mmCIF file of C-alpha atoms in Angstrom:
data_model
loop_
_atom_site.group_PDB
_atom_site.id
_atom_site.type_symbol
_atom_site.label_atom_id
_atom_site.label_comp_id
_atom_site.label_asym_id
_atom_site.label_seq_id
_atom_site.Cartn_x
_atom_site.Cartn_y
_atom_site.Cartn_z
ATOM 1 C CA MET A 57 -7.278 2.895 -20.965
ATOM 2 C CA LYS A 58 -7.459 6.664 -20.673
ATOM 3 C CA ILE A 59 -6.764 8.552 -17.476
ATOM 4 C CA GLY A 60 -6.886 12.171 -16.420
ATOM 5 C CA ILE A 61 -3.764 13.594 -14.810
ATOM 6 C CA ARG A 62 -2.960 17.013 -13.411
ATOM 7 C CA LYS A 63 -0.168 18.561 -11.428
ATOM 8 C CA GLU A 64 -1.152 19.806 -7.985
ATOM 9 C CA LYS A 65 0.136 23.005 -6.373
ATOM 10 C CA ASN A 66 2.501 20.965 -4.164
ATOM 11 C CA GLY A 67 4.136 19.437 -7.264
ATOM 12 C CA SER A 68 2.566 16.007 -6.955
ATOM 13 C CA PHE A 69 0.398 14.448 -9.630
ATOM 14 C CA TYR A 70 -3.270 13.655 -9.191
ATOM 15 C CA ILE A 71 -4.567 10.809 -11.317
ATOM 16 C CA ASP A 72 -8.231 10.102 -12.022
ATOM 17 C CA LYS A 73 -8.697 6.710 -13.648
ATOM 18 C CA THR A 74 -12.476 7.113 -13.942
ATOM 19 C CA VAL A 75 -12.793 10.572 -15.477
ATOM 20 C CA MET A 76 -13.094 9.251 -19.024
ATOM 21 C CA ASP A 77 -15.921 6.939 -17.915
ATOM 22 C CA LYS A 78 -17.727 10.077 -16.723
ATOM 23 C CA VAL A 79 -17.115 11.730 -20.091
ATOM 24 C CA GLU A 80 -18.457 8.671 -21.916
ATOM 25 C CA LYS A 81 -21.570 8.673 -19.694
ATOM 26 C CA GLY A 82 -22.154 12.354 -20.469
ATOM 27 C CA ILE A 83 -21.576 13.553 -16.913
ATOM 28 C CA TYR A 84 -18.775 15.815 -18.161
ATOM 29 C CA THR A 85 -17.549 16.837 -21.577
ATOM 30 C CA PHE A 86 -13.957 16.523 -22.670
ATOM 31 C CA ASP A 87 -13.748 20.313 -22.735
ATOM 32 C CA GLU A 88 -14.989 20.535 -19.119
ATOM 33 C CA ILE A 89 -12.359 18.181 -17.751
ATOM 34 C CA SER A 90 -9.599 20.035 -19.608
ATOM 35 C CA VAL A 91 -10.170 23.332 -17.748
ATOM 36 C CA ALA A 92 -10.580 24.475 -14.123
ATOM 37 C CA PRO A 93 -11.448 23.047 -11.713
ATOM 38 C CA PHE A 94 -10.299 19.750 -13.247
ATOM 39 C CA ASN A 95 -7.405 20.797 -15.513
ATOM 40 C CA TYR A 96 -6.844 17.218 -16.645
ATOM 41 C CA LYS A 97 -4.496 16.188 -19.378
ATOM 42 C CA VAL A 98 -5.820 12.935 -20.831
ATOM 43 C CA ILE A 99 -3.253 10.186 -21.230
ATOM 44 C CA GLU A 100 -3.819 6.871 -22.961
ATOM 45 C CA LEU A 101 -2.053 3.893 -21.400
ATOM 46 C CA ASP A 102 -1.965 0.192 -22.042
ATOM 47 C CA ASP A 103 -4.255 -1.654 -19.603
ATOM 48 C CA LYS A 104 -1.239 -3.451 -18.125
ATOM 49 C CA TYR A 105 -0.290 -0.130 -16.490
ATOM 50 C CA SER A 106 -3.665 0.287 -14.784
ATOM 51 C CA ASP A 107 -1.953 0.320 -11.371
ATOM 52 C CA CYS A 108 0.156 3.372 -12.257
ATOM 53 C CA ASN A 109 0.599 6.186 -9.771
ATOM 54 C CA GLY A 110 1.964 9.715 -9.796
ATOM 55 C CA SER A 111 5.583 8.650 -9.383
ATOM 56 C CA ASP A 112 5.359 6.915 -12.769
ATOM 57 C CA PHE A 113 5.072 10.211 -14.660
ATOM 58 C CA CYS A 114 7.606 12.792 -15.823
ATOM 59 C CA GLU A 115 7.314 16.505 -15.065
ATOM 60 C CA ASP A 116 5.593 17.036 -18.436
ATOM 61 C CA MET A 117 2.948 14.457 -17.388
ATOM 62 C CA THR A 118 4.113 11.788 -19.815
ATOM 63 C CA PHE A 119 4.142 8.193 -18.629
ATOM 64 C CA ASN A 120 7.613 6.883 -17.766
ATOM 65 C CA ILE A 121 7.777 3.112 -18.263
ATOM 66 C CA GLU A 122 11.226 2.925 -16.649
ATOM 67 C CA ALA A 123 9.946 4.631 -13.474
ATOM 68 C CA TYR A 124 6.913 2.310 -13.439
ATOM 69 C CA ASN A 125 9.085 -0.794 -13.832
ATOM 70 C CA ALA A 126 11.547 0.395 -11.174
ATOM 71 C CA ARG A 127 8.718 1.027 -8.713
ATOM 72 C CA LYS A 128 7.199 -2.395 -9.383
ATOM 73 C CA ALA A 129 10.587 -4.117 -9.053
ATOM 74 C CA LYS A 130 11.210 -2.342 -5.749
ATOM 75 C CA ALA A 131 7.821 -3.491 -4.451
ATOM 76 C CA LEU A 132 8.547 -7.069 -5.507
ATOM 77 C CA SER A 133 11.976 -6.925 -3.864
ATOM 78 C CA LYS A 134 10.441 -5.640 -0.660
ATOM 79 C CA ALA A 135 7.841 -8.426 -0.666
ATOM 80 C CA ARG A 136 10.520 -11.041 -1.351
ATOM 81 C CA ALA A 137 12.694 -9.643 1.442
ATOM 82 C CA MET A 138 9.792 -9.991 3.863
ATOM 83 C CA GLU A 139 9.250 -13.612 2.794
ATOM 84 C CA ILE A 140 12.938 -14.378 3.228
ATOM 85 C CA LYS A 141 13.078 -12.740 6.668
ATOM 86 C CA ALA A 142 10.144 -14.855 7.848
ATOM 87 C CA ARG A 143 11.786 -18.065 6.663
ATOM 88 C CA LEU A 144 15.158 -17.075 8.149
ATOM 89 C CA ALA A 145 13.439 -16.515 11.494
ATOM 90 C CA GLN A 146 11.961 -20.038 11.338
ATOM 91 C CA LEU A 147 15.314 -21.547 10.460
ATOM 92 C CA SER A 148 17.026 -19.580 13.231
ATOM 93 C CA GLN A 149 14.595 -21.090 15.732
ATOM 94 C CA ASP A 150 15.520 -24.535 14.441
ATOM 95 C CA PHE A 151 19.224 -23.774 14.943
ATOM 96 C CA ILE A 152 18.610 -22.592 18.511
ATOM 97 C CA GLN A 153 16.753 -25.835 19.233
ATOM 98 C CA VAL A 154 19.670 -27.844 17.825
ATOM 99 C CA GLN A 155 22.037 -26.010 20.180
ATOM 100 C CA VAL A 156 20.017 -27.226 23.177
ATOM 101 C CA GLY A 157 19.789 -30.801 21.955
ATOM 102 C CA ALA A 158 16.980 -31.096 19.420
ATOM 103 C CA VAL A 159 17.605 -33.435 16.499
ATOM 104 C CA PHE A 160 16.621 -32.521 12.964
ATOM 105 C CA PRO A 161 17.532 -35.210 10.433
ATOM 106 C CA ASP A 162 17.703 -32.584 7.658
ATOM 107 C CA ILE A 163 19.679 -29.953 9.572
ATOM 108 C CA GLU A 164 22.365 -29.711 6.873
ATOM 109 C CA GLU A 165 19.706 -28.948 4.246
ATOM 110 C CA ARG A 166 18.255 -26.301 6.553
ATOM 111 C CA LYS A 167 21.706 -24.747 6.988
ATOM 112 C CA ALA A 168 22.172 -24.686 3.210
ATOM 113 C CA GLU A 169 18.731 -23.089 2.781
ATOM 114 C CA PHE A 170 19.625 -20.487 5.418
ATOM 115 C CA ARG A 171 22.884 -19.591 3.662
ATOM 116 C CA THR A 172 21.160 -19.312 0.279
ATOM 117 C CA LEU A 173 18.283 -17.189 1.592
ATOM 118 C CA HIS A 174 20.560 -15.021 3.711
ATOM 119 C CA ASN A 175 22.717 -14.175 0.703
ATOM 120 C CA GLU A 176 19.649 -13.492 -1.444
ATOM 121 C CA LEU A 177 18.398 -11.101 1.226
ATOM 122 C CA ARG A 178 21.774 -9.382 1.461
ATOM 123 C CA LEU A 179 21.756 -8.820 -2.308
ATOM 124 C CA LEU A 180 18.209 -7.413 -2.170
ATOM 125 C CA LEU A 181 19.414 -5.004 0.522
ATOM 126 C CA GLY A 182 22.372 -3.911 -1.602
ATOM 127 C CA LYS A 183 24.965 -5.725 0.492
ATOM 128 C CA GLU A 184 27.652 -8.186 -0.507
ATOM 129 C CA GLU A 185 27.058 -11.880 -0.114
ATOM 130 C CA ARG A 186 28.239 -13.438 3.124
ATOM 131 C CA ILE A 187 30.968 -16.070 2.773
ATOM 132 C CA TYR A 188 30.183 -19.182 4.787
#
């Protein structure tokens, strides 16, 4: 896949993932997109990086795989943290119910799940594991 990228006046990068389609269709020429007002540098990327964004590029407008992978890992960690928080909230409700007399036959398994998830969340947040 080929994309057009340019640096904006504010220092951010603008990425156009369709500009080469327009060149292929004859709407623009390669020379036209390389000068004002477009000023695109054309970069070829593997299709697996089709969800790239400006933070994935170096100052010289080269693609930075490490930055891409770090951004994707951070997004996955954030999504996982949200999943864990939702489950911890459910388990916490169960524990409150137990305190007022509810009976859960698998309460020890739920406690073990809580401890495991809580420590996973703490690690995702950059904290040390809790000792139970």
